[in-house]
CSV table of C-alpha atoms in Angstrom, one decimal:
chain,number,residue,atom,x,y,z
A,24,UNK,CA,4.5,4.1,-5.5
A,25,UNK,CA,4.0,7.3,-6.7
A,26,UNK,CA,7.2,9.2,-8.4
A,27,UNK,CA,7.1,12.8,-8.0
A,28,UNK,CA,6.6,14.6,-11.3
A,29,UNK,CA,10.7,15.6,-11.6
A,30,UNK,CA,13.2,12.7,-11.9
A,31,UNK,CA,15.6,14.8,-10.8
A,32,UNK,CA,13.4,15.1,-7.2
A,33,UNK,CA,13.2,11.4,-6.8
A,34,UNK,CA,17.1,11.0,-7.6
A,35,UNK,CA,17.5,13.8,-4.5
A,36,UNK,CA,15.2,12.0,-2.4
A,37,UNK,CA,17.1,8.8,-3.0
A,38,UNK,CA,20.8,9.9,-2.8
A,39,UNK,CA,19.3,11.1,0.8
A,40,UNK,CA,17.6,7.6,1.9
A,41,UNK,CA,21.0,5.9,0.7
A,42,UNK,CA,22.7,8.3,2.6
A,43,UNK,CA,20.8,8.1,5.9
A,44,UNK,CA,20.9,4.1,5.5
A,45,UNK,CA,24.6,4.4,5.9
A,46,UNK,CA,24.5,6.5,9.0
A,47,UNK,CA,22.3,4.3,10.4
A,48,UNK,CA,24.1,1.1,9.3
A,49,UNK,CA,27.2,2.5,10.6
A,50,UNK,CA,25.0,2.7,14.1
A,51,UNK,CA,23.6,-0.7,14.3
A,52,UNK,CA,20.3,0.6,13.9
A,53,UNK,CA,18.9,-2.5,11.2
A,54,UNK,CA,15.4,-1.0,12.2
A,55,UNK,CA,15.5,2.2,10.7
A,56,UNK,CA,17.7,0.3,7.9
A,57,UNK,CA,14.5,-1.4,7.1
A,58,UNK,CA,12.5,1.0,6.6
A,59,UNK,CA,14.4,3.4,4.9
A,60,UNK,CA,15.1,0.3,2.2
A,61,UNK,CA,11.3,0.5,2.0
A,62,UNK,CA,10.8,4.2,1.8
A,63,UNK,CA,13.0,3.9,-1.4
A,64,UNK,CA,11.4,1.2,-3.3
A,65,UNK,CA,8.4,3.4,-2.5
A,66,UNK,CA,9.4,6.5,-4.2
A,67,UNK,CA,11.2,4.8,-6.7
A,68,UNK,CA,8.2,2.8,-7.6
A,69,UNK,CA,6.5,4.1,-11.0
A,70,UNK,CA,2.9,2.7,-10.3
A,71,UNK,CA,0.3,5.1,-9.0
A,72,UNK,CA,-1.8,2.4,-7.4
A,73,UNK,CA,-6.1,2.9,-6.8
A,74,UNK,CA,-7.6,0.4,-4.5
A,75,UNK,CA,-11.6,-0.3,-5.3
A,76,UNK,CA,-12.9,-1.0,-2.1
A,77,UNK,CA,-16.5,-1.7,-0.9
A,78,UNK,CA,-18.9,-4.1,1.0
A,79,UNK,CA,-20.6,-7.2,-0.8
A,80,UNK,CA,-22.6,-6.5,-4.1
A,81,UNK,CA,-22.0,-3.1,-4.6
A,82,UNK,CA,-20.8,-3.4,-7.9
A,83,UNK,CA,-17.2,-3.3,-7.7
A,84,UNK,CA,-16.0,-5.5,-10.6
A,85,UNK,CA,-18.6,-3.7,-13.1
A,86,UNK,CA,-17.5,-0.4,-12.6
A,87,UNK,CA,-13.7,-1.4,-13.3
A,88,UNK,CA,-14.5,-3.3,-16.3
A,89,UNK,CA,-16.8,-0.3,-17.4
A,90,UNK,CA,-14.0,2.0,-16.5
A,91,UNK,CA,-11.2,0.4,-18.2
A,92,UNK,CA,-13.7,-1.2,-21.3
A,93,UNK,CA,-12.3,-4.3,-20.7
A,94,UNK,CA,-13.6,-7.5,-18.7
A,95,UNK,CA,-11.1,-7.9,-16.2
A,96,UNK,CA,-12.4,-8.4,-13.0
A,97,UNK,CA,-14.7,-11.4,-12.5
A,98,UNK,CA,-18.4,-10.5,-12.4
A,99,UNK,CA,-21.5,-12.7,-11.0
A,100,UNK,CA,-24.3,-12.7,-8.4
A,101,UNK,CA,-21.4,-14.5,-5.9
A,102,UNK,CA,-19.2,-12.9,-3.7
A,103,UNK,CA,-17.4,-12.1,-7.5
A,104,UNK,CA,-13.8,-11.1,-6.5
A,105,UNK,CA,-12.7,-13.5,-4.0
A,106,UNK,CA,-8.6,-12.7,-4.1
A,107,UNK,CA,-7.2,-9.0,-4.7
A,108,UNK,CA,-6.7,-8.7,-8.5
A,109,UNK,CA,-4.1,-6.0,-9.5
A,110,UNK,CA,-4.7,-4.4,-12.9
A,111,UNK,CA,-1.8,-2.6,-14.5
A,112,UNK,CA,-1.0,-2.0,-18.3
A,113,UNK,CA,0.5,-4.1,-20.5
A,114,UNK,CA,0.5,-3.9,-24.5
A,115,UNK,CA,-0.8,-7.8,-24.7
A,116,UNK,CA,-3.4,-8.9,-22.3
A,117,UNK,CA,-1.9,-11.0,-19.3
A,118,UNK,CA,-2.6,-12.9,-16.4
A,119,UNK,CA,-0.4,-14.6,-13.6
A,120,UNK,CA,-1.3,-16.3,-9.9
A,121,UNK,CA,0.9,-15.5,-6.9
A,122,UNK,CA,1.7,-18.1,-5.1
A,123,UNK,CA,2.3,-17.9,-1.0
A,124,UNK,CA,5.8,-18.5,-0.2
A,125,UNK,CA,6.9,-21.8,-0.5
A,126,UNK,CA,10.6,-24.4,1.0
A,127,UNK,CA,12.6,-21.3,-0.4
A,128,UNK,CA,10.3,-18.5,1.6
A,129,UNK,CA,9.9,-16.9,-1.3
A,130,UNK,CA,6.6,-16.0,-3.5
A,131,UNK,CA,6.0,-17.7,-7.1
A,132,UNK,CA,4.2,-15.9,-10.3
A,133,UNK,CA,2.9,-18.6,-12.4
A,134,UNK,CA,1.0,-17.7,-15.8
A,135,UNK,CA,-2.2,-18.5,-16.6
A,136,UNK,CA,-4.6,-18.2,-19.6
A,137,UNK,CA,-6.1,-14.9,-19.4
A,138,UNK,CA,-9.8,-16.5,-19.9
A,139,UNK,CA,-9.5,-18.0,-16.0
A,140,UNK,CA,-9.8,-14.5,-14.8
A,141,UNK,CA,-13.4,-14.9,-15.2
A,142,UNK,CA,-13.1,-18.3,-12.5
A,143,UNK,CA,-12.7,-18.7,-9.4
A,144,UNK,CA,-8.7,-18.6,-8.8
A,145,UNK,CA,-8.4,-19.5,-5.4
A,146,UNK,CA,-7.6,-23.6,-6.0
A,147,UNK,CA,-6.3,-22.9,-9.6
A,148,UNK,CA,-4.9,-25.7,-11.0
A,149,UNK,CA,-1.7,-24.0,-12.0
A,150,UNK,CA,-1.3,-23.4,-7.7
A,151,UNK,CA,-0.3,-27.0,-6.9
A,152,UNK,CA,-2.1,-27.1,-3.5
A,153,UNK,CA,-0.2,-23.4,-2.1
A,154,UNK,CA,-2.5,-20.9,-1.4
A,155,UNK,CA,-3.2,-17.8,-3.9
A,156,UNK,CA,-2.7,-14.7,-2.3
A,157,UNK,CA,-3.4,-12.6,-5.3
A,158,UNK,CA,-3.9,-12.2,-9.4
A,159,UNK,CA,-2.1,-9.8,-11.7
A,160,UNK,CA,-3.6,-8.9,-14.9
A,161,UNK,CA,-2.0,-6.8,-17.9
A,162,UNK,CA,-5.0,-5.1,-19.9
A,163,UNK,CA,-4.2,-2.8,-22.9
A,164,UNK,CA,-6.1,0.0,-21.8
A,165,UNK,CA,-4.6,4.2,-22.4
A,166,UNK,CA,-6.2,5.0,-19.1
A,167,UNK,CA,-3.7,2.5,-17.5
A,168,UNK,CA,-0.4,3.5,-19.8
A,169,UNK,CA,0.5,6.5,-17.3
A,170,UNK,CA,1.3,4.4,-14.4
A,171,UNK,CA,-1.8,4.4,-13.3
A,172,UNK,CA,-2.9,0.3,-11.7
A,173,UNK,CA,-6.3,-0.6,-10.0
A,174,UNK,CA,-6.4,-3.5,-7.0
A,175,UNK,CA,-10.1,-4.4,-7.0
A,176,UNK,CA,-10.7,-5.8,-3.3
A,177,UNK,CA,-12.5,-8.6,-2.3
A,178,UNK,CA,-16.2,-7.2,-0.9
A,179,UNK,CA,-16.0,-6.3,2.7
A,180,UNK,CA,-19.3,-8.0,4.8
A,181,UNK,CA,-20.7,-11.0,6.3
A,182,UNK,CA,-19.7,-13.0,8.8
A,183,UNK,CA,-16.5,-11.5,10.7
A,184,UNK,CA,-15.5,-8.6,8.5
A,185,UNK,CA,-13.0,-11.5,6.6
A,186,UNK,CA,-11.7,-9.3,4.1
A,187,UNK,CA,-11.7,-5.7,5.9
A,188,UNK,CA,-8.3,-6.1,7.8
A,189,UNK,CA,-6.6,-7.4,4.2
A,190,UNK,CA,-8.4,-4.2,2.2
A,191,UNK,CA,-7.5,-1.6,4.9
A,192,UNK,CA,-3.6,-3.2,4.9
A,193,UNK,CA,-3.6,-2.1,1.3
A,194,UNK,CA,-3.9,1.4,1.9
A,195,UNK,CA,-0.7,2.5,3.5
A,196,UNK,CA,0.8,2.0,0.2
A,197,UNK,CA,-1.9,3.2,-2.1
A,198,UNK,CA,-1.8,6.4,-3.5
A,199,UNK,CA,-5.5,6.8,-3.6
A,200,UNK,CA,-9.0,5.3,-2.6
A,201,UNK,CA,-12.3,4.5,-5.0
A,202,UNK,CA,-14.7,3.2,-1.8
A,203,UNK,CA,-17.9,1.9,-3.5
A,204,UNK,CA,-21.0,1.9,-2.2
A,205,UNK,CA,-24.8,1.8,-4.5
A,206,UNK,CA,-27.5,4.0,-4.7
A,207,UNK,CA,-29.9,2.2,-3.1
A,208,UNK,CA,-29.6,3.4,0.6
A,209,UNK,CA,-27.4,5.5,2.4
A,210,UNK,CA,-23.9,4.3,4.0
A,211,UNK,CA,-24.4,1.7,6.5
A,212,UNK,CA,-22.6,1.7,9.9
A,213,UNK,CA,-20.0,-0.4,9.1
A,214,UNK,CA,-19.2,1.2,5.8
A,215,UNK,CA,-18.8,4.8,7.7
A,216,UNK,CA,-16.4,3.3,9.9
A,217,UNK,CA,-14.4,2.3,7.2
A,218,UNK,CA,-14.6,5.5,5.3
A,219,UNK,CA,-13.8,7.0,8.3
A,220,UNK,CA,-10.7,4.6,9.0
A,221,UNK,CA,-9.5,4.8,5.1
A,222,UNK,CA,-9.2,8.6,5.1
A,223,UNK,CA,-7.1,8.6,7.6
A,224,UNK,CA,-4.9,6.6,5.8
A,225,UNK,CA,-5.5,7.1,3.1
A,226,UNK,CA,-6.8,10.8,2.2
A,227,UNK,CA,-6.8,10.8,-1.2
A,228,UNK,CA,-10.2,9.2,-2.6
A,229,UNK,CA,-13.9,9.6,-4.0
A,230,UNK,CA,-16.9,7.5,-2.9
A,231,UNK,CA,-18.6,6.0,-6.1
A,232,UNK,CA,-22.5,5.8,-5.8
A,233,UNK,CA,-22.6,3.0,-8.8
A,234,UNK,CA,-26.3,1.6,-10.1
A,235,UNK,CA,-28.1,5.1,-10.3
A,236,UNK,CA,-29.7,3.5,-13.7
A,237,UNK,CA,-31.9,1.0,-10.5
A,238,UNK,CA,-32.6,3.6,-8.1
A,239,UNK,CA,-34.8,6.6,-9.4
A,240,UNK,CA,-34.1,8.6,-5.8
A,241,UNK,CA,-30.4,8.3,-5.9
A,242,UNK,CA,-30.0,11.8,-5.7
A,243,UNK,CA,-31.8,11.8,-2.6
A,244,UNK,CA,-29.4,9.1,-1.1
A,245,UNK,CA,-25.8,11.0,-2.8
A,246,UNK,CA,-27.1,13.9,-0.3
A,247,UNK,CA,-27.8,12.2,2.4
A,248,UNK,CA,-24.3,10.7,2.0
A,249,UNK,CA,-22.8,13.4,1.7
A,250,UNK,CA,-23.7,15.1,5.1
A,251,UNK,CA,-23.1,11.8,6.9
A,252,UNK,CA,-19.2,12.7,5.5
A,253,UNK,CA,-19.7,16.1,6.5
A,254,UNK,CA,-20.4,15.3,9.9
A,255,UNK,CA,-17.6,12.6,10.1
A,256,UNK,CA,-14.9,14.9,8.7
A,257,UNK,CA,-14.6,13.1,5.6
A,258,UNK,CA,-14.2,15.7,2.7
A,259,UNK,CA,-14.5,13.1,-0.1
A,260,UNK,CA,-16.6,13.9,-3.3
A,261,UNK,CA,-19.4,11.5,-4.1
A,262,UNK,CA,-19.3,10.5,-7.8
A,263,UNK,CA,-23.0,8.9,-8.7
A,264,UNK,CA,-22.4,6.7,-11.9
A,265,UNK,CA,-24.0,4.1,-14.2
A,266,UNK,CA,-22.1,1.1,-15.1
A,267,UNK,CA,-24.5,-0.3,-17.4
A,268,UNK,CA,-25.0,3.3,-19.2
A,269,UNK,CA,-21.1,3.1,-19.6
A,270,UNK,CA,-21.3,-0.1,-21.0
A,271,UNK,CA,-24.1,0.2,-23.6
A,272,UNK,CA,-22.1,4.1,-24.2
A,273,UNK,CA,-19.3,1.9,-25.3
A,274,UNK,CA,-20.9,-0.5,-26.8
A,275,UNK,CA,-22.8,2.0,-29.3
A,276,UNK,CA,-20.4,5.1,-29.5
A,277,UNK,CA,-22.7,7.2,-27.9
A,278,UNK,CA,-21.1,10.4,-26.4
A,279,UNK,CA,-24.7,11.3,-24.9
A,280,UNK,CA,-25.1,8.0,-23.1
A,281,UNK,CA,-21.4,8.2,-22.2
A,282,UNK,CA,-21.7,11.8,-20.6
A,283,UNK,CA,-25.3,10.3,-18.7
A,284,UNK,CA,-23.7,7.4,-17.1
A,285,UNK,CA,-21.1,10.2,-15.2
A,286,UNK,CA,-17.8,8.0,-16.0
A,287,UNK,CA,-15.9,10.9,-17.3
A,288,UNK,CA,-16.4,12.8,-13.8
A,289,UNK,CA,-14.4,9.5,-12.7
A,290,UNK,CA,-12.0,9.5,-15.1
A,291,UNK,CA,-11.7,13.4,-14.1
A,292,UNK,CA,-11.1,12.8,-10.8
A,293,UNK,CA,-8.0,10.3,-11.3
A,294,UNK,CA,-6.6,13.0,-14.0
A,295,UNK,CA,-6.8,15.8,-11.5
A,296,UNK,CA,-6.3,14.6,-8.1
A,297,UNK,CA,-4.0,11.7,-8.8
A,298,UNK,CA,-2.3,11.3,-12.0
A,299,UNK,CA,-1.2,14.5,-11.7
A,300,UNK,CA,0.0,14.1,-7.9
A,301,UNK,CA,-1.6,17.2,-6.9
A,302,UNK,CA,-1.1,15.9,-3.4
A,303,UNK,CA,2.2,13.6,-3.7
A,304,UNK,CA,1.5,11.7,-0.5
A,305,UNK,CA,4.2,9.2,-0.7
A,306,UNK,CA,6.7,11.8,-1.0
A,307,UNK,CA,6.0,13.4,2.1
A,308,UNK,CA,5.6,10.4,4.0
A,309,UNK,CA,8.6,8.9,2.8
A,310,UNK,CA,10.1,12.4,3.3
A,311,UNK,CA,8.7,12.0,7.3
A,312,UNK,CA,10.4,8.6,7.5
A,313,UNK,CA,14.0,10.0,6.8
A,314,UNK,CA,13.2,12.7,8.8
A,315,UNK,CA,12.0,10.5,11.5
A,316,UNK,CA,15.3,8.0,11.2
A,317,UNK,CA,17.4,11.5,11.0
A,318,UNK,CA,16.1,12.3,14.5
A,319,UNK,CA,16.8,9.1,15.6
A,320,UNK,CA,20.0,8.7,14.7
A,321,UNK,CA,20.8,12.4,16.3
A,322,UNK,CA,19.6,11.6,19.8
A,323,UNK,CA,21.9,8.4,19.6
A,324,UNK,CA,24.9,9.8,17.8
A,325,UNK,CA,24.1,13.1,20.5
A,326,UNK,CA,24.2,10.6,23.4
A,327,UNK,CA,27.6,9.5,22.5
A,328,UNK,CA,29.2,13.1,22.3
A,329,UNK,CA,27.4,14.0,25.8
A,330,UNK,CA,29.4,11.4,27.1
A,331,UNK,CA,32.5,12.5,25.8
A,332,UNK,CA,31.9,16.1,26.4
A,333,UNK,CA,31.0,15.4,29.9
A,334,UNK,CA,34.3,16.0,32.4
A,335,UNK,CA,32.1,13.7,35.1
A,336,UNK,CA,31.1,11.1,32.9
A,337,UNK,CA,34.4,10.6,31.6
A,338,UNK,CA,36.1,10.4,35.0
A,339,UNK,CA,33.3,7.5,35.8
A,340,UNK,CA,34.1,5.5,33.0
A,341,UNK,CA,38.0,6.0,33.1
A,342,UNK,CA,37.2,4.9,37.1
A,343,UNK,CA,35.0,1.9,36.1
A,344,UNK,CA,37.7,0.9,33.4
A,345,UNK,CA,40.8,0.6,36.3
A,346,UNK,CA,38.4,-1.5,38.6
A,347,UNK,CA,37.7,-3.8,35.5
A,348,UNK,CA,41.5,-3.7,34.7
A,349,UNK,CA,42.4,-5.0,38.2
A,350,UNK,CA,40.3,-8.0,38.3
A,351,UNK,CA,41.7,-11.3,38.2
A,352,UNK,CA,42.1,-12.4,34.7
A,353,UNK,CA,43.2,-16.1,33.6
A,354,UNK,CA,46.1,-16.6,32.8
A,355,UNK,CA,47.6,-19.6,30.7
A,356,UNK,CA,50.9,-21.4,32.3
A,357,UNK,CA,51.5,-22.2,29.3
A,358,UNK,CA,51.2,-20.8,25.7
A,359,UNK,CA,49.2,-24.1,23.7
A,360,UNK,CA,46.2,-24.7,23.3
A,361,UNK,CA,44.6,-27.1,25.6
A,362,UNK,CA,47.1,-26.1,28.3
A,363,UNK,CA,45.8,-25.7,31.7
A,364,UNK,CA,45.2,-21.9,32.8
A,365,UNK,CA,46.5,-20.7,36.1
A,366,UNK,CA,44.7,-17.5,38.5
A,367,UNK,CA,47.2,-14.3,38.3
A,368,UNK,CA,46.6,-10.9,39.3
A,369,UNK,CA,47.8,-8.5,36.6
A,370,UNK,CA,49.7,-5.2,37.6
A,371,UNK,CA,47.4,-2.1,37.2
């Protein structure tokens, strides 16, 4: 995940997970050896990843591909993304399936032509029959070359919520949140519980009011909004925005129409509040974690020494080691194997 800005930081932070794995390695404790093997490939990680996260039909997939100028994510009047599609940069546009694990337990990448992006991947040819769990995309886009990688989220709605545990599992490990949510009416129930449910894991993020170009009182509605995350404890900025401004911005070089769509107040929110790590939230978590496996290991290394250092404790156990010793052990008559074994009482 997210590197802090100095190298020489993330080599400190390492050299200190590497060294609390061995502690803890030396103590058995294959628990805390877990997750301090994942705490590293966290910080060492160079992607800052932004999950796009909204209910059905909010415009999700247009305001990526209006952000990045690229079509990337698949748009229709459908339930349009339908697996979790990871954008990141590459110099050559890309595209690959992951594959669910297969005989071997492990996951399988398999290319595909980039024009299937706009399909639905889920029984892609290339799969074979396994299930998809996701699609990775490369786009040559600058606002992608700093690390920065979106994971546009299947719409959360209809029956049973089917995609809200997945998008909500995401954000542990994402270093901020784009919730999206139109300007036609103000946040439904269900979407304020998630809001309230993503900041808390998630604390960096904006709420995107996207279609502002349909609804003439969208003001009204960004307002309204806004004191429902008031109220909640929220304190995430609404950004109101036009995706088909953007669009025809791009499409005709116009700076004016660019500036009235409201995508550069996007793009200066990721500059400012997360590609410049303002608040490097992995670092402290990952920091909490070895702190966390630190105490751990304290209290059971600490046990150990109160045991030696205590003159009672050591007379029980020197006691409870002569009682064992006296037992009856076996005893073999004779010294080869498959011999039978007589009862003797050894001398204490």
């Amino acid at each position: 995940m997210t590197q802090p800005d100095d190298p020489r930081r993330v080599g400190v932070i390492v050299e200190l997970i590497d060294h609390t794995i061995a502690i803890a390695e030396l103590n058995e404790r294959g628990d805390l050896v877990r997750r301090l093997r994942r705490a590293r490939a966290r910080i060492t990680d160079p992607q800052i990843r932004v999950v796009i996260a909204g209910q059905l039909k909010q415009g999700k997939s247009q305001l990526l591909n209006a952000l990045l100028n690229l079509p990337v994510a698949r748009v229709g009047d459908d339930e349009a993304t339908v697996l979790i599609t990871v954008v990141s940069y590459s110099a050559q546009p890309s595209a690959r399936i992951i594959l669910a694990a297969g005989p071997n337990g492990e996951t399988t990448a398999v290319d595909i032509p980039v024009d299937d992006i706009t399909t639905d991947l889920r029984r892609a040819p290339q799969a074979r029959g396994r299930a998809v769990l996701r699609v990775e995309i490369g786009a040559p886009s600058p606002l992608l070359q700093g690390g920065l990688t979106f994971i546009d989220t299947p719409g959360v709605g209809g029956h049973g919520q089917p995609h809200l545990s997945a998008t909500l599992g995401l954000l542990p490990d994402a270093d901020a949140l784009l919730m999206v949510s139109d300007a036609s009416q103000e946040f439904t129930e269900p979407e304020m519980w998630f809001l309230c449910k993503a900041h808390q894991v998630c604390p960096v993020g904006a709420v995107v009011a996207t279609k502002t170009d349909l609804y003439p009182h969208w003001r009204e509605i960004v307002n309204t909004n806004a004191a429902h995350l008031q109220r909640a404890r929220v304190p995430m900025p609404i950004v109101p925005v036009s995706s088909l401004l953007r669009s025809h911005a791009v499409t005709s070089n116009d700076k004016e129409l660019n500036e009235e769509s409201n995508f550069p107040a996007i793009v200066k929110f990721l500059s400012e509040k997360v590609l410049s790590r303002e608040t490097d939230r992995v670092r402290d978590e990952v920091l909490r974690e070895i702190h966390s496996a630190a105490e751990q290991l304290a209290i059971s290394v600490g046990s150990e020494l109160s045991v030696i250092n205590d003159p009672a404790m050591r007379d029980r156990l020197a006691s409870d080691l002569r009682g064992a010793s006296a037992k009856p052990r076996m005893r073999c008559s004779r010294p080869r194997c498959g011999s039978r074994c007589s009862m003797t009482v050894s001398p204490t």
